[in-house]
Short mmCIF file of C-alpha atoms in Angstrom, two decimals:
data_model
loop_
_atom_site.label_atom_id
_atom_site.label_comp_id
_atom_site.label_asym_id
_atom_site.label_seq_id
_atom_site.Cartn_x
_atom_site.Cartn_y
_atom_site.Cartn_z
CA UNK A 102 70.81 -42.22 21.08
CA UNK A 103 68.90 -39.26 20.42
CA UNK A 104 66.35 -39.21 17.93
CA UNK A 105 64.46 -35.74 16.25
CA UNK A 106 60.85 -35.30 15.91
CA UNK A 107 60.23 -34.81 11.88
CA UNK A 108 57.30 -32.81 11.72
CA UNK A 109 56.31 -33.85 7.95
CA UNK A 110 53.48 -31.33 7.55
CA UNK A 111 55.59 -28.23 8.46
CA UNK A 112 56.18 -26.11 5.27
CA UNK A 113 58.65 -23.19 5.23
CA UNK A 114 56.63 -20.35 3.96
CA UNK A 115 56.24 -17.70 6.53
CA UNK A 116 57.51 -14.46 5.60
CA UNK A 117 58.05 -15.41 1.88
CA UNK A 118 57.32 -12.95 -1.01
CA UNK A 119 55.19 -14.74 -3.32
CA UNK A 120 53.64 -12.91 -6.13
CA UNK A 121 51.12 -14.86 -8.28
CA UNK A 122 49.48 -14.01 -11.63
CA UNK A 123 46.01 -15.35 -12.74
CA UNK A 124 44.69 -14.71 -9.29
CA UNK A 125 41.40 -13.19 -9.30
CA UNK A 126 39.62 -16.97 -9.16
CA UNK A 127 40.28 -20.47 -9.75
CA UNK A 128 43.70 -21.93 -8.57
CA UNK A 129 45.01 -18.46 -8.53
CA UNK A 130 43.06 -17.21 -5.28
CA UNK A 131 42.99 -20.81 -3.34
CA UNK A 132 46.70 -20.53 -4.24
CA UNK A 133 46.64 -17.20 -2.64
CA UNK A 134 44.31 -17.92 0.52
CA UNK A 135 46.61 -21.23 1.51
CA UNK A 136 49.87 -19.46 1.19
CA UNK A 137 48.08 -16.30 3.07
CA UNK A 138 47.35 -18.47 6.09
CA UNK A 139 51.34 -20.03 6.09
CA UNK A 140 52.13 -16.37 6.17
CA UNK A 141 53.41 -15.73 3.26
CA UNK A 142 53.74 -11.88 1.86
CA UNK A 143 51.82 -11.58 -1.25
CA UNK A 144 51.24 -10.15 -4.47
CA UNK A 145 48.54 -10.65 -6.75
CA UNK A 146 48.15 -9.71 -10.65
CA UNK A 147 45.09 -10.43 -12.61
CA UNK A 148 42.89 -8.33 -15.01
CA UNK A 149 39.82 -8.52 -12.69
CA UNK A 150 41.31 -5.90 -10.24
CA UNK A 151 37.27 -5.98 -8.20
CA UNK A 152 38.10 -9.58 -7.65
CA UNK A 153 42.01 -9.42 -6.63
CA UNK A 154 40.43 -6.83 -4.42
CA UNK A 155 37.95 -8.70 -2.45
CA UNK A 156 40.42 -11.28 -2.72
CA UNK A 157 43.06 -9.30 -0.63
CA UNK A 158 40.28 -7.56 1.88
CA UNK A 159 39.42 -11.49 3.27
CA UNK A 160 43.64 -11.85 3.34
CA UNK A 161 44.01 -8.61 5.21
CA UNK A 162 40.63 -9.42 7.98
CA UNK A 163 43.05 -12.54 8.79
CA UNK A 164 46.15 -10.50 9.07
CA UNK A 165 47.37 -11.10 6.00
CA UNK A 166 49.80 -8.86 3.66
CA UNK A 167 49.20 -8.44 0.24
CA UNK A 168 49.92 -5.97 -3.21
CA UNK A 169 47.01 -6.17 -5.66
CA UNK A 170 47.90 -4.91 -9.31
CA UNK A 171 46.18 -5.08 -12.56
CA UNK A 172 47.68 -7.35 -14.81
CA UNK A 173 47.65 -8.42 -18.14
CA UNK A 174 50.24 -11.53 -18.39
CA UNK A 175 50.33 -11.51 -22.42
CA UNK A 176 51.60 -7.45 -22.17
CA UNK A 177 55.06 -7.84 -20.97
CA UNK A 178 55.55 -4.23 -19.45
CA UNK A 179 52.22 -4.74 -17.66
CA UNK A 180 54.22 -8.26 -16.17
CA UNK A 181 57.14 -6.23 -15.54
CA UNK A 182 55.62 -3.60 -13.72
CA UNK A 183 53.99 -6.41 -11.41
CA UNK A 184 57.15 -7.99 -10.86
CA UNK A 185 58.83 -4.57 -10.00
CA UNK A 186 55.49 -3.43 -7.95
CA UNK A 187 56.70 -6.70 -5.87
CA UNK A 188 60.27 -5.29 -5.04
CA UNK A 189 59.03 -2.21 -4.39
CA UNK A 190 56.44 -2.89 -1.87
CA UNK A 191 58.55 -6.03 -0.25
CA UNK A 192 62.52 -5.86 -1.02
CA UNK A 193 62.64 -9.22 -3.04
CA UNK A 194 60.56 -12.03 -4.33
CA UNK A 195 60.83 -15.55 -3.18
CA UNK A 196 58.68 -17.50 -5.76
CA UNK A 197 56.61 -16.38 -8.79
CA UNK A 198 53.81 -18.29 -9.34
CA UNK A 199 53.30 -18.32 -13.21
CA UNK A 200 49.28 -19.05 -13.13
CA UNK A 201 47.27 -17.86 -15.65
CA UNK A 202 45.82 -19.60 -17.83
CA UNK A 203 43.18 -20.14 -21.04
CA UNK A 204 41.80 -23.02 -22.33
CA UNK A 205 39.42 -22.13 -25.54
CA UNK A 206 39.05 -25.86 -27.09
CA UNK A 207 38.37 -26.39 -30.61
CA UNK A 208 38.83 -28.71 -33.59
CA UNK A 209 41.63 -27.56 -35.56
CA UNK A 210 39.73 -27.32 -38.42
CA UNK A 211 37.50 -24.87 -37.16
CA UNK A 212 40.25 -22.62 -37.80
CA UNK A 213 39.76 -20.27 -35.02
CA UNK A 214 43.22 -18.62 -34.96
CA UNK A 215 42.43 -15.74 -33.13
CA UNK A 216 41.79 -18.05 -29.65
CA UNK A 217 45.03 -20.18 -30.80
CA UNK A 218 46.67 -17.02 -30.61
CA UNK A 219 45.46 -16.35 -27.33
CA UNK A 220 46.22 -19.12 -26.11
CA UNK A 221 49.70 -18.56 -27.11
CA UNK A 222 49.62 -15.20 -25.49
CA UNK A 223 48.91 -16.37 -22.11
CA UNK A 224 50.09 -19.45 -21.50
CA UNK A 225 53.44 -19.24 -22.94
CA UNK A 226 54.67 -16.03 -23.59
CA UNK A 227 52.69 -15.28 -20.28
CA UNK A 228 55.05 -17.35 -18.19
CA UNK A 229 58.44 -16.20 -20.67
CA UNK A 230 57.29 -12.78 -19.55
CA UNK A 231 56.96 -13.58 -16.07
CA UNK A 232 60.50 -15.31 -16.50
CA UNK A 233 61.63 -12.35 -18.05
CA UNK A 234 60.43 -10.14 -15.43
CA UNK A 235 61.48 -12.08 -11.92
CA UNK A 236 64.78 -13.45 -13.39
CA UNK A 237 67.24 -10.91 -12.90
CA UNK A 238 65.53 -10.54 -9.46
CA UNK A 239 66.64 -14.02 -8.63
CA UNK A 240 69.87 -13.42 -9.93
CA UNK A 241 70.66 -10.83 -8.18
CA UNK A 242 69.16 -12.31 -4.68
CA UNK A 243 71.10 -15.63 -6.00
CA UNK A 244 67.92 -17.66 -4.38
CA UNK A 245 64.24 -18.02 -5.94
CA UNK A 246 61.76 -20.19 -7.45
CA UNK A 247 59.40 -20.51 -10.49
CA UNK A 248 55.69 -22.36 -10.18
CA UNK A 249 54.55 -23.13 -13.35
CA UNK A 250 50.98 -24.24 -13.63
CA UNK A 251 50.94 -26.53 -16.93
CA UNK A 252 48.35 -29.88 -16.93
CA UNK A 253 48.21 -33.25 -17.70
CA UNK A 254 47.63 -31.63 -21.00
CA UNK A 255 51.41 -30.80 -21.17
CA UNK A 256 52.01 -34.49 -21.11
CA UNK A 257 49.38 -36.16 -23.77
CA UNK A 258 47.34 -34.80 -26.53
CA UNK A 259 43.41 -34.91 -26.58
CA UNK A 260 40.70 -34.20 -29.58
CA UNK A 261 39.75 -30.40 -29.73
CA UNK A 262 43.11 -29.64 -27.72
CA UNK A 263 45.77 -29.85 -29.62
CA UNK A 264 46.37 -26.09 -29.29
CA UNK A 265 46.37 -26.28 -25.73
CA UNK A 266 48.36 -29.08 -25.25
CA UNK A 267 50.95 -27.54 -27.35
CA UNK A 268 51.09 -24.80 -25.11
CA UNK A 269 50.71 -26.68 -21.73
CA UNK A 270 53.83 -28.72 -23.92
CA UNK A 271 55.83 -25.88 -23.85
CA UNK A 272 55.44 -24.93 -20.61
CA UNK A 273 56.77 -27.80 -19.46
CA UNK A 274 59.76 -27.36 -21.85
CA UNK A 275 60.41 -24.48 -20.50
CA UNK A 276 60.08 -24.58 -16.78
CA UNK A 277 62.63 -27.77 -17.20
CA UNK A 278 65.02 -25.53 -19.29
CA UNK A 279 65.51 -22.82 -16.77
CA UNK A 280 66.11 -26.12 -14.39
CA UNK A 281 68.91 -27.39 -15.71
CA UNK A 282 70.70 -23.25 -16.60
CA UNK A 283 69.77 -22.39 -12.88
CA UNK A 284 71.77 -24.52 -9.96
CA UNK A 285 70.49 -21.97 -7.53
CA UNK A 286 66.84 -21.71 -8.49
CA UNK A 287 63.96 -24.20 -7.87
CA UNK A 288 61.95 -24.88 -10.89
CA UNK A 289 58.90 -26.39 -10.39
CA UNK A 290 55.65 -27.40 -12.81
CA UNK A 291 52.43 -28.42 -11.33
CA UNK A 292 50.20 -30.78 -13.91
CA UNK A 293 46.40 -30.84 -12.24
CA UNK A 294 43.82 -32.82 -13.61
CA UNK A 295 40.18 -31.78 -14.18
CA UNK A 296 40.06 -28.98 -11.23
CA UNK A 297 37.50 -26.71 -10.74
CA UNK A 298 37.90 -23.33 -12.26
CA UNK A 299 36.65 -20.99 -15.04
CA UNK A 300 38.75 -23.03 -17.76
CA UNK A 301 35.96 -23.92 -19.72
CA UNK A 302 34.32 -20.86 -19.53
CA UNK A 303 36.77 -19.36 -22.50
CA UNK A 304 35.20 -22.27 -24.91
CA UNK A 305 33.31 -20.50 -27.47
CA UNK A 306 31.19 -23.69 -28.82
CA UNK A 307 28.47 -23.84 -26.72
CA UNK A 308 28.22 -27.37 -27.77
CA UNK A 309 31.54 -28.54 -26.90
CA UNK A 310 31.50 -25.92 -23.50
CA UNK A 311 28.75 -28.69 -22.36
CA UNK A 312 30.54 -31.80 -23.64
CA UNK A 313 33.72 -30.67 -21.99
CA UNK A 314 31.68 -30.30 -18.50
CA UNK A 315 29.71 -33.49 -18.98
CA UNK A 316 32.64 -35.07 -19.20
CA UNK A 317 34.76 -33.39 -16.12
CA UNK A 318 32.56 -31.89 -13.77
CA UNK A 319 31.82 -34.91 -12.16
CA UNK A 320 35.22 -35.75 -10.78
CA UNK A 321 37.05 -32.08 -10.42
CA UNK A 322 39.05 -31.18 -8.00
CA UNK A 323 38.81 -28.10 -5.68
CA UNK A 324 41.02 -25.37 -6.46
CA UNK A 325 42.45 -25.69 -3.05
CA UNK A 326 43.59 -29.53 -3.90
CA UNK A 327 46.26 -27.61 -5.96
CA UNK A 328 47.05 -24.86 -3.94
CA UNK A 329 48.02 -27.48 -1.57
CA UNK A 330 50.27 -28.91 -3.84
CA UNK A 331 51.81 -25.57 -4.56
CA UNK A 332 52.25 -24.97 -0.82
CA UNK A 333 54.28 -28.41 -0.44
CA UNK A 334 56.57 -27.51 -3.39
CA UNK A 335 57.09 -23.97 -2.11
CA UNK A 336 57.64 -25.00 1.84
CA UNK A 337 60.26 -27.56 0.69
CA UNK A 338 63.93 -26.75 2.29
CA UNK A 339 65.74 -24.39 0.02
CA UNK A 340 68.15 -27.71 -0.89
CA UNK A 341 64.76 -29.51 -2.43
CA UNK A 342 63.73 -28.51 -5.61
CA UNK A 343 60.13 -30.67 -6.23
CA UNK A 344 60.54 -30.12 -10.17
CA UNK A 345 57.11 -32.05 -11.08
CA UNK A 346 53.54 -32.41 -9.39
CA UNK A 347 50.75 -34.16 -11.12
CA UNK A 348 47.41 -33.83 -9.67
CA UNK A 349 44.35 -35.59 -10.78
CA UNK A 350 41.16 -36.86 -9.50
CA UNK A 351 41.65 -40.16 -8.32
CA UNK A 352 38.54 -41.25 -10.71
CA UNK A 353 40.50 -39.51 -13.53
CA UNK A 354 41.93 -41.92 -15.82
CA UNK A 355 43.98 -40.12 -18.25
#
């Protein structure tokens, strides 16, 4: 009887056109550096086009390929241009990774609309626009799959973030959705815990920006803890779909 090697930590990545949004820091570019060194063919939106561009100059110094474009994720012709800068420059796209993200926390009845309407903005009609945008890609290719980064917040409600949740909610709804209409895509949503990023930096309560990091700075996660979990979904066979990752600290209790 013969009997095959299974190399478990092999992922299927090389040569795959990725293009992620949010990627200028955070989750975004370990995302980007981890799928850079499986060999995956990149692009990478994000407002911060100085960052995306240092980002890409380390990617390219390890032999690397990779598109940098400004992007603006709650503009949808600024999404669609991305995802159409992508074809362009590669022929397809493989996997959109639907990244960016805001997290402005706030009592509800500090009625601060305007950063509930951001937060609307980006995180869902972010990732409907980058939906939008890579969808009749997919279609046409017949193959793909979406990477939604939601968070545990997408699965309970906390004080000061109902807003968020909501969104984080939605995405959720959404990425499970497109699931079920799509036989030939892979859908997946990644949930991370308390993970190391400029999140909190979009509080505008200096108060609460320090009570929020009291609270989670002592247990985050690195970026790359993520992007390692995107990598496994990604480098699945194309007959696995991994439609849910949660990620937390392993001192994180909720």
């Amino acid at each position: 009887m013969s009997h095959e090697t299974l190399d478990i930590g092999a992922l299927d990545i090389g040569d795959k056109v990725i293009a992620i949004t949010g990627a200028s820091s955070g989750i975004g570019e370990a995302t980007a550096l981890r799928l850079a060194a499986h060999g995956a063919r990149l692009a990478l939106g994000a407002r911060r086009t100085d960052r995306l561009e240092a980002l890409a100059a380390k990617i390219r110094e390890r032999g690397g390929q990779v598109l940098v474009q400004a992007l603006d994720v709650t503009q949808r012709e600024s999404v669609e241009a991305f995802i159409r800068a992508t074809v362009d420059q590669y022929g397809r796209l493989d996997v959109l990774v639907n990244n960016a993200g805001v997290m402005p926390l706030s009592r509800m009845a500090d009625l601060k609309v305007d950063e509930w309407e951001r937060m609307v903005d980006v995180n869902v009609k972010g990732v409907l626009f980058g939906i939008g945008a890579a969808l009749p890609v997919m279609h046409a290719q017949k193959a793909g799959q979406f990477v939604n980064v939601s968070s545990v917040a997408g699965r309970m409600v906390f004080p000061t973030a109902a807003v968020y949740c909501a969104t984080k909610f939605a995405v959720h709804a959404l990425s499970e959705g497109l699931r079920q209409e799509s036989p030939f895509l892979r859908v997946t949503t990644i949930a991370p815990g308390a993970v190391e990023s400029e999140l909190t930096s979009t509080i505008s309560d200096p108060a609460m920006k320090r009570e929020v990091d009291e609270v989670f700075r002592k247990d985050m996660l690195p970026a790359d803890a993520i992007a390692r979990a995107i990598a496994f979904a990604i480098g699945q066979p194309a007959d696995v779909d991994v439609n849910e990752l949660v990620v937390r600290p392993t001192a994180q209790a909720y």
